[in-house]
């Protein structure tokens, strides 16, 4: 039986971007060994990326908070062995089209499959199929 972990919002801030981007920083030093083991012992881990991963400062005009994180913070998700990033949320478009494009590029380059977003409704609704040992 597959072990699947689905976790909530990932939205790095200025106060933690540096450590989350640091390729030499260990998971144990960031979140502790027990929690790191939870992530690393799963077959599939999914995280909701509740920000745009971009250096572009092109905030959308809206009410409420604008989230923007450095794309290098995807390094932390790689360390956690995150396989899928859910982007169907209200902050992925906070930095307009360039923010979305940069986010997708950062995730795909890191080997993380973005879901819940697309060039149209059909693409955004496309399900993610997890296959392990020949079982879907």
Tab-separated table of N, CA and C in Angstrom:
chain	number	residue	atom	x	y	z
A	1	UNK	N	0.835	-1.177	0.000
A	1	UNK	CA	0.000	0.000	0.000
A	1	UNK	C	0.884	1.247	0.000
A	2	UNK	N	0.527	2.206	-0.835
A	2	UNK	CA	1.300	3.444	-0.952
A	2	UNK	C	1.068	4.354	0.245
A	3	UNK	N	2.131	5.012	0.669
A	3	UNK	CA	2.039	6.016	1.730
A	3	UNK	C	1.986	7.381	1.052
A	4	UNK	N	0.869	8.076	1.268
A	4	UNK	CA	0.648	9.374	0.638
A	4	UNK	C	0.530	10.444	1.715
A	5	UNK	N	1.237	11.539	1.509
A	5	UNK	CA	1.200	12.668	2.440
A	5	UNK	C	0.716	13.894	1.672
A	6	UNK	N	-0.332	14.519	2.175
A	6	UNK	CA	-0.844	15.750	1.583
A	6	UNK	C	-0.747	16.819	2.663
A	7	UNK	N	-0.030	17.883	2.358
A	7	UNK	CA	0.147	18.919	3.376
A	7	UNK	C	-0.296	20.278	2.850
A	8	UNK	N	-0.492	21.172	3.785
A	8	UNK	CA	-1.061	22.480	3.497
A	8	UNK	C	-0.076	23.476	2.931
A	9	UNK	N	-0.320	24.688	3.237
A	9	UNK	CA	0.276	25.821	2.560
A	9	UNK	C	1.789	25.967	2.739
A	10	UNK	N	2.461	26.082	1.612
A	10	UNK	CA	3.880	26.416	1.566
A	10	UNK	C	3.968	27.819	0.991
A	11	UNK	N	4.384	28.763	1.805
A	11	UNK	CA	4.505	30.156	1.370
A	11	UNK	C	5.673	30.799	2.108
A	12	UNK	N	6.890	30.567	1.631
A	12	UNK	CA	8.061	31.163	2.280
A	12	UNK	C	7.948	32.679	2.371
A	13	UNK	N	8.566	33.224	3.407
A	13	UNK	CA	8.562	34.665	3.624
A	13	UNK	C	10.000	35.176	3.593
A	14	UNK	N	10.153	36.472	3.623
A	14	UNK	CA	11.497	37.069	3.637
A	14	UNK	C	12.326	36.522	4.799
A	15	UNK	N	11.677	36.232	5.930
A	15	UNK	CA	12.410	35.793	7.117
A	15	UNK	C	12.975	34.381	6.996
A	16	UNK	N	12.433	33.546	6.098
A	16	UNK	CA	12.953	32.181	5.993
A	16	UNK	C	13.414	31.786	4.589
A	17	UNK	N	13.352	32.708	3.633
A	17	UNK	CA	13.763	32.385	2.259
A	17	UNK	C	15.212	31.914	2.173
A	18	UNK	N	16.088	32.541	2.922
A	18	UNK	CA	17.507	32.210	2.822
A	18	UNK	C	17.773	30.759	3.234
A	19	UNK	N	17.239	30.346	4.368
A	19	UNK	CA	17.486	28.977	4.840
A	19	UNK	C	16.788	27.943	3.953
A	20	UNK	N	15.598	28.274	3.452
A	20	UNK	CA	14.877	27.329	2.593
A	20	UNK	C	15.548	27.173	1.234
A	21	UNK	N	16.299	28.183	0.818
A	21	UNK	CA	17.000	28.154	-0.471
A	21	UNK	C	18.393	27.545	-0.383
A	22	UNK	N	18.906	27.398	0.819
A	22	UNK	CA	20.286	26.955	1.036
A	22	UNK	C	20.443	25.466	0.724
A	23	UNK	N	21.208	25.166	-0.314
A	23	UNK	CA	21.416	23.769	-0.717
A	23	UNK	C	22.208	22.982	0.322
A	24	UNK	N	22.969	23.664	1.166
A	24	UNK	CA	23.794	22.985	2.161
A	24	UNK	C	23.100	22.794	3.503
A	25	UNK	N	21.956	23.412	3.689
A	25	UNK	CA	21.223	23.312	4.955
A	25	UNK	C	20.448	21.987	4.965
A	26	UNK	N	20.497	21.278	6.069
A	26	UNK	CA	19.830	19.973	6.150
A	26	UNK	C	18.384	20.109	6.613
A	27	UNK	N	17.585	19.119	6.235
A	27	UNK	CA	16.205	19.088	6.703
A	27	UNK	C	16.132	19.030	8.220
A	28	UNK	N	17.022	18.238	8.818
A	28	UNK	CA	17.038	18.111	10.280
A	28	UNK	C	17.199	19.471	10.947
A	29	UNK	N	18.039	20.327	10.364
A	29	UNK	CA	18.270	21.637	10.975
A	29	UNK	C	17.113	22.599	10.730
A	30	UNK	N	16.309	22.339	9.718
A	30	UNK	CA	15.189	23.229	9.401
A	30	UNK	C	13.912	22.789	10.123
A	31	UNK	N	13.570	21.499	10.013
A	31	UNK	CA	12.292	21.034	10.577
A	31	UNK	C	12.446	19.903	11.595
A	32	UNK	N	13.651	19.429	11.794
A	32	UNK	CA	13.868	18.353	12.757
A	32	UNK	C	13.774	16.980	12.109
A	33	UNK	N	14.444	16.017	12.693
A	33	UNK	CA	14.533	14.670	12.130
A	33	UNK	C	13.183	13.957	12.070
A	34	UNK	N	12.378	14.062	13.126
A	34	UNK	CA	11.090	13.357	13.150
A	34	UNK	C	10.184	13.790	12.006
A	35	UNK	N	10.053	15.091	11.826
A	35	UNK	CA	9.188	15.584	10.755
A	35	UNK	C	9.797	15.304	9.384
A	36	UNK	N	11.092	15.435	9.259
A	36	UNK	CA	11.754	15.128	7.986
A	36	UNK	C	11.497	13.677	7.600
A	37	UNK	N	11.579	12.768	8.574
A	37	UNK	CA	11.328	11.344	8.308
A	37	UNK	C	9.910	11.092	7.819
A	38	UNK	N	8.947	11.840	8.332
A	38	UNK	CA	7.561	11.689	7.872
A	38	UNK	C	7.492	11.935	6.370
A	39	UNK	N	8.131	12.995	5.913
A	39	UNK	CA	8.125	13.314	4.485
A	39	UNK	C	8.909	12.295	3.676
A	40	UNK	N	10.087	11.932	4.155
A	40	UNK	CA	10.982	11.103	3.368
A	40	UNK	C	10.569	9.631	3.313
A	41	UNK	N	9.659	9.223	4.168
A	41	UNK	CA	9.204	7.824	4.173
A	41	UNK	C	7.880	7.639	3.429
A	42	UNK	N	7.494	8.622	2.638
A	42	UNK	CA	6.261	8.500	1.857
A	42	UNK	C	6.584	8.113	0.420
A	43	UNK	N	5.577	7.576	-0.230
A	43	UNK	CA	5.719	7.246	-1.650
A	43	UNK	C	5.313	8.426	-2.531
A	44	UNK	N	4.389	9.217	-2.017
A	44	UNK	CA	3.907	10.386	-2.747
A	44	UNK	C	3.628	11.494	-1.742
A	45	UNK	N	4.211	12.639	-1.974
A	45	UNK	CA	3.958	13.794	-1.112
A	45	UNK	C	3.485	14.960	-1.974
A	46	UNK	N	2.429	15.612	-1.487
A	46	UNK	CA	1.790	16.718	-2.198
A	46	UNK	C	1.775	17.924	-1.269
A	47	UNK	N	2.099	19.091	-1.802
A	47	UNK	CA	2.049	20.320	-1.011
A	47	UNK	C	1.276	21.389	-1.782
A	48	UNK	N	0.523	22.200	-1.058
A	48	UNK	CA	-0.160	23.339	-1.657
A	48	UNK	C	0.800	24.522	-1.648
A	49	UNK	N	1.210	24.975	-2.821
A	49	UNK	CA	2.107	26.125	-2.922
A	49	UNK	C	1.236	27.378	-2.973
A	50	UNK	N	1.165	28.065	-1.841
A	50	UNK	CA	0.247	29.188	-1.652
A	50	UNK	C	0.970	30.521	-1.868
A	51	UNK	N	1.687	30.601	-2.985
A	51	UNK	CA	2.452	31.788	-3.329
A	51	UNK	C	2.852	31.684	-4.789
A	52	UNK	N	3.365	32.763	-5.338
A	52	UNK	CA	4.025	32.649	-6.641
A	52	UNK	C	5.523	32.615	-6.355
A	53	UNK	N	6.201	31.738	-7.020
A	53	UNK	CA	7.648	31.588	-6.871
A	53	UNK	C	8.302	32.397	-7.982
A	54	UNK	N	8.575	33.649	-7.685
A	54	UNK	CA	9.062	34.563	-8.709
A	54	UNK	C	9.898	35.675	-8.086
A	55	UNK	N	10.820	36.198	-8.867
A	55	UNK	CA	11.566	37.388	-8.455
A	55	UNK	C	10.875	38.648	-8.977
A	56	UNK	N	9.939	38.454	-9.881
A	56	UNK	CA	9.227	39.569	-10.484
A	56	UNK	C	8.315	40.237	-9.458
A	57	UNK	N	8.369	41.531	-9.398
A	57	UNK	CA	7.505	42.282	-8.500
A	57	UNK	C	6.409	42.933	-9.331
A	58	UNK	N	5.425	42.119	-9.715
A	58	UNK	CA	4.321	42.582	-10.545
A	58	UNK	C	3.001	42.250	-9.854
A	59	UNK	N	2.765	42.822	-8.674
A	59	UNK	CA	1.577	42.430	-7.906
A	59	UNK	C	0.270	42.735	-8.628
A	60	UNK	N	-0.640	41.804	-8.482
A	60	UNK	CA	-1.976	41.958	-9.026
A	60	UNK	C	-2.735	42.942	-8.135
A	61	UNK	N	-3.555	43.753	-8.738
A	61	UNK	CA	-4.362	44.680	-7.954
A	61	UNK	C	-5.527	43.885	-7.371
A	62	UNK	N	-5.533	43.773	-6.043
A	62	UNK	CA	-6.576	43.022	-5.359
A	62	UNK	C	-6.616	43.432	-3.902
A	63	UNK	N	-7.632	43.020	-3.230
A	63	UNK	CA	-7.708	43.238	-1.794
A	63	UNK	C	-6.996	42.081	-1.105
A	64	UNK	N	-6.369	42.365	0.004
A	64	UNK	CA	-5.727	41.305	0.766
A	64	UNK	C	-4.246	41.184	0.470
A	65	UNK	N	-3.682	40.177	1.059
A	65	UNK	CA	-2.244	39.932	1.016
A	65	UNK	C	-1.774	39.476	-0.362
A	66	UNK	N	-0.603	39.945	-0.747
A	66	UNK	CA	0.061	39.502	-1.974
A	66	UNK	C	1.228	38.618	-1.542
A	67	UNK	N	1.226	37.369	-1.990
A	67	UNK	CA	2.316	36.450	-1.653
A	67	UNK	C	3.292	36.347	-2.813
A	68	UNK	N	4.566	36.429	-2.480
A	68	UNK	CA	5.626	36.251	-3.477
A	68	UNK	C	6.835	35.687	-2.750
A	69	UNK	N	7.391	34.608	-3.283
A	69	UNK	CA	8.559	33.974	-2.689
A	69	UNK	C	9.613	33.752	-3.766
A	70	UNK	N	10.860	33.779	-3.350
A	70	UNK	CA	11.956	33.552	-4.276
A	70	UNK	C	11.852	32.137	-4.847
A	71	UNK	N	12.011	31.969	-6.156
A	71	UNK	CA	11.928	30.632	-6.751
A	71	UNK	C	12.968	29.660	-6.194
A	72	UNK	N	14.047	30.177	-5.625
A	72	UNK	CA	15.069	29.288	-5.064
A	72	UNK	C	14.566	28.524	-3.847
A	73	UNK	N	13.448	28.949	-3.257
A	73	UNK	CA	12.899	28.231	-2.106
A	73	UNK	C	12.312	26.880	-2.490
A	74	UNK	N	12.251	26.601	-3.771
A	74	UNK	CA	11.829	25.281	-4.231
A	74	UNK	C	12.855	24.227	-3.786
A	75	UNK	N	14.044	24.685	-3.447
A	75	UNK	CA	15.101	23.789	-2.954
A	75	UNK	C	14.624	22.991	-1.737
A	76	UNK	N	13.890	23.643	-0.847
A	76	UNK	CA	13.364	22.971	0.345
A	76	UNK	C	12.385	21.868	-0.046
A	77	UNK	N	11.532	22.132	-1.036
A	77	UNK	CA	10.576	21.123	-1.492
A	77	UNK	C	11.298	19.928	-2.101
A	78	UNK	N	12.391	20.196	-2.798
A	78	UNK	CA	13.198	19.106	-3.355
A	78	UNK	C	13.769	18.243	-2.232
A	79	UNK	N	14.278	18.885	-1.180
A	79	UNK	CA	14.835	18.142	-0.045
A	79	UNK	C	13.781	17.259	0.608
A	80	UNK	N	12.544	17.739	0.644
A	80	UNK	CA	11.444	16.968	1.233
A	80	UNK	C	10.951	15.868	0.300
A	81	UNK	N	11.467	15.826	-0.914
A	81	UNK	CA	11.056	14.881	-1.944
A	81	UNK	C	9.579	15.048	-2.316
A	82	UNK	N	9.154	16.304	-2.380
A	82	UNK	CA	7.792	16.610	-2.808
A	82	UNK	C	7.664	16.237	-4.284
A	83	UNK	N	6.621	15.512	-4.616
A	83	UNK	CA	6.421	15.071	-5.998
A	83	UNK	C	5.404	15.942	-6.745
A	84	UNK	N	4.423	16.495	-5.999
A	84	UNK	CA	3.326	17.225	-6.625
A	84	UNK	C	3.086	18.531	-5.868
A	85	UNK	N	2.855	19.601	-6.624
A	85	UNK	CA	2.517	20.900	-6.039
A	85	UNK	C	1.130	21.313	-6.520
A	86	UNK	N	0.220	21.469	-5.579
A	86	UNK	CA	-1.129	21.933	-5.901
A	86	UNK	C	-1.107	23.458	-6.018
A	87	UNK	N	-1.630	23.966	-7.118
A	87	UNK	CA	-1.605	25.399	-7.371
A	87	UNK	C	-2.999	26.006	-7.510
A	88	UNK	N	-4.033	25.221	-7.253
A	88	UNK	CA	-5.407	25.732	-7.353
A	88	UNK	C	-5.741	26.487	-6.076
A	89	UNK	N	-5.201	27.689	-5.980
A	89	UNK	CA	-5.437	28.511	-4.793
A	89	UNK	C	-5.479	29.982	-5.186
A	90	UNK	N	-5.733	30.830	-4.209
A	90	UNK	CA	-5.922	32.245	-4.502
A	90	UNK	C	-4.638	33.070	-4.545
A	91	UNK	N	-3.476	32.471	-4.314
A	91	UNK	CA	-2.254	33.268	-4.300
A	91	UNK	C	-1.282	32.985	-5.444
A	92	UNK	N	-1.477	31.912	-6.184
A	92	UNK	CA	-0.536	31.596	-7.258
A	92	UNK	C	-0.527	32.683	-8.331
A	93	UNK	N	-1.615	33.422	-8.465
A	93	UNK	CA	-1.682	34.484	-9.479
A	93	UNK	C	-1.428	35.870	-8.893
A	94	UNK	N	-0.921	35.938	-7.669
A	94	UNK	CA	-0.678	37.227	-7.021
A	94	UNK	C	0.287	38.123	-7.802
A	95	UNK	N	1.167	37.535	-8.574
A	95	UNK	CA	2.126	38.318	-9.354
A	95	UNK	C	1.903	38.134	-10.846
A	96	UNK	N	0.634	38.080	-11.194
A	96	UNK	CA	0.167	38.058	-12.578
A	96	UNK	C	0.749	36.892	-13.374
A	97	UNK	N	0.687	37.010	-14.682
A	97	UNK	CA	1.079	35.923	-15.572
A	97	UNK	C	2.553	35.544	-15.416
A	98	UNK	N	3.424	36.526	-15.238
A	98	UNK	CA	4.854	36.227	-15.078
A	98	UNK	C	5.093	35.424	-13.808
A	99	UNK	N	4.354	35.716	-12.756
A	99	UNK	CA	4.478	34.969	-11.512
A	99	UNK	C	4.069	33.516	-11.673
A	100	UNK	N	2.998	33.296	-12.410
A	100	UNK	CA	2.538	31.927	-12.684
A	100	UNK	C	3.577	31.189	-13.514
A	101	UNK	N	4.056	31.849	-14.577
A	101	UNK	CA	5.055	31.244	-15.457
A	101	UNK	C	6.334	30.883	-14.691
A	102	UNK	N	6.808	31.805	-13.861
A	102	UNK	CA	8.012	31.547	-13.067
A	102	UNK	C	7.796	30.403	-12.078
A	103	UNK	N	6.621	30.354	-11.479
A	103	UNK	CA	6.289	29.285	-10.523
A	103	UNK	C	6.319	27.935	-11.216
A	104	UNK	N	5.666	27.852	-12.352
A	104	UNK	CA	5.652	26.589	-13.106
A	104	UNK	C	7.055	26.169	-13.503
A	105	UNK	N	7.851	27.112	-13.967
A	105	UNK	CA	9.218	26.807	-14.372
A	105	UNK	C	10.048	26.303	-13.189
A	106	UNK	N	9.937	26.955	-12.044
A	106	UNK	CA	10.701	26.550	-10.858
A	106	UNK	C	10.325	25.141	-10.428
A	107	UNK	N	9.031	24.842	-10.432
A	107	UNK	CA	8.574	23.518	-9.997
A	107	UNK	C	8.994	22.427	-10.974
A	108	UNK	N	8.748	22.647	-12.251
A	108	UNK	CA	9.083	21.641	-13.262
A	108	UNK	C	10.588	21.390	-13.298
A	109	UNK	N	11.381	22.452	-13.225
A	109	UNK	CA	12.840	22.307	-13.203
A	109	UNK	C	13.287	21.483	-11.998
A	110	UNK	N	12.570	21.611	-10.891
A	110	UNK	CA	12.900	20.855	-9.671
A	110	UNK	C	12.350	19.429	-9.705
A	111	UNK	N	11.616	19.083	-10.758
A	111	UNK	CA	11.055	17.740	-10.861
A	111	UNK	C	9.766	17.564	-10.071
A	112	UNK	N	9.076	18.665	-9.825
A	112	UNK	CA	7.825	18.640	-9.072
A	112	UNK	C	6.676	18.925	-10.039
A	113	UNK	N	5.681	18.042	-10.035
A	113	UNK	CA	4.558	18.164	-10.967
A	113	UNK	C	3.525	19.162	-10.452
A	114	UNK	N	3.304	20.266	-11.187
A	114	UNK	CA	2.254	21.206	-10.783
A	114	UNK	C	0.885	20.680	-11.215
A	115	UNK	N	-0.102	20.818	-10.335
A	115	UNK	CA	-1.475	20.425	-10.676
A	115	UNK	C	-2.428	21.546	-10.277
A	116	UNK	N	-3.631	21.508	-10.855
A	116	UNK	CA	-4.661	22.471	-10.495
A	116	UNK	C	-4.542	23.804	-11.200
A	117	UNK	N	-3.780	23.837	-12.264
A	117	UNK	CA	-3.593	25.067	-13.025
A	117	UNK	C	-3.370	24.684	-14.481
A	118	UNK	N	-3.719	25.578	-15.382
A	118	UNK	CA	-3.516	25.280	-16.792
A	118	UNK	C	-3.937	26.442	-17.656
A	119	UNK	N	-3.812	26.244	-18.952
A	119	UNK	CA	-4.146	27.301	-19.907
A	119	UNK	C	-5.655	27.433	-20.099
A	120	UNK	N	-6.375	26.529	-19.536
A	120	UNK	CA	-7.837	26.563	-19.591
A	120	UNK	C	-8.389	25.647	-18.511
A	121	UNK	N	-9.700	25.651	-18.382
A	121	UNK	CA	-10.349	24.862	-17.334
A	121	UNK	C	-10.057	23.374	-17.500
A	122	UNK	N	-10.114	22.891	-18.724
A	122	UNK	CA	-9.865	21.462	-18.968
A	122	UNK	C	-8.472	21.051	-18.496
A	123	UNK	N	-7.485	21.857	-18.830
A	123	UNK	CA	-6.106	21.551	-18.425
A	123	UNK	C	-5.952	21.635	-16.905
A	124	UNK	N	-6.568	22.627	-16.304
A	124	UNK	CA	-6.479	22.805	-14.854
A	124	UNK	C	-7.150	21.663	-14.097
A	125	UNK	N	-8.177	21.101	-14.675
A	125	UNK	CA	-8.919	20.006	-14.030
A	125	UNK	C	-8.329	18.629	-14.298
A	126	UNK	N	-7.308	18.570	-15.112
A	126	UNK	CA	-6.713	17.279	-15.459
A	126	UNK	C	-6.199	16.591	-14.184
A	127	UNK	N	-6.632	15.360	-13.942
A	127	UNK	CA	-6.205	14.681	-12.716
A	127	UNK	C	-4.748	14.235	-12.784
A	128	UNK	N	-4.152	14.122	-11.630
A	128	UNK	CA	-2.804	13.587	-11.518
A	128	UNK	C	-2.939	12.104	-11.201
A	129	UNK	N	-2.263	11.272	-11.944
A	129	UNK	CA	-2.331	9.834	-11.733
A	129	UNK	C	-1.007	9.353	-11.133
A	130	UNK	N	-1.099	8.801	-9.944
A	130	UNK	CA	0.063	8.255	-9.266
A	130	UNK	C	0.125	6.763	-9.539
A	131	UNK	N	1.255	6.301	-10.023
A	131	UNK	CA	1.430	4.883	-10.343
A	131	UNK	C	2.588	4.352	-9.520
A	132	UNK	N	2.330	3.259	-8.823
A	132	UNK	CA	3.383	2.602	-8.052
A	132	UNK	C	3.226	1.086	-8.192
A	133	UNK	N	4.304	0.423	-8.532
A	133	UNK	CA	4.302	-1.038	-8.707
A	133	UNK	C	3.178	-1.500	-9.623
A	134	UNK	N	2.958	-0.758	-10.693
A	134	UNK	CA	1.954	-1.125	-11.673
A	134	UNK	C	0.538	-0.808	-11.260
A	135	UNK	N	0.343	-0.186	-10.115
A	135	UNK	CA	-1.001	0.157	-9.660
A	135	UNK	C	-1.179	1.667	-9.734
A	136	UNK	N	-2.365	2.066	-10.213
A	136	UNK	CA	-2.667	3.484	-10.342
A	136	UNK	C	-3.501	3.957	-9.173
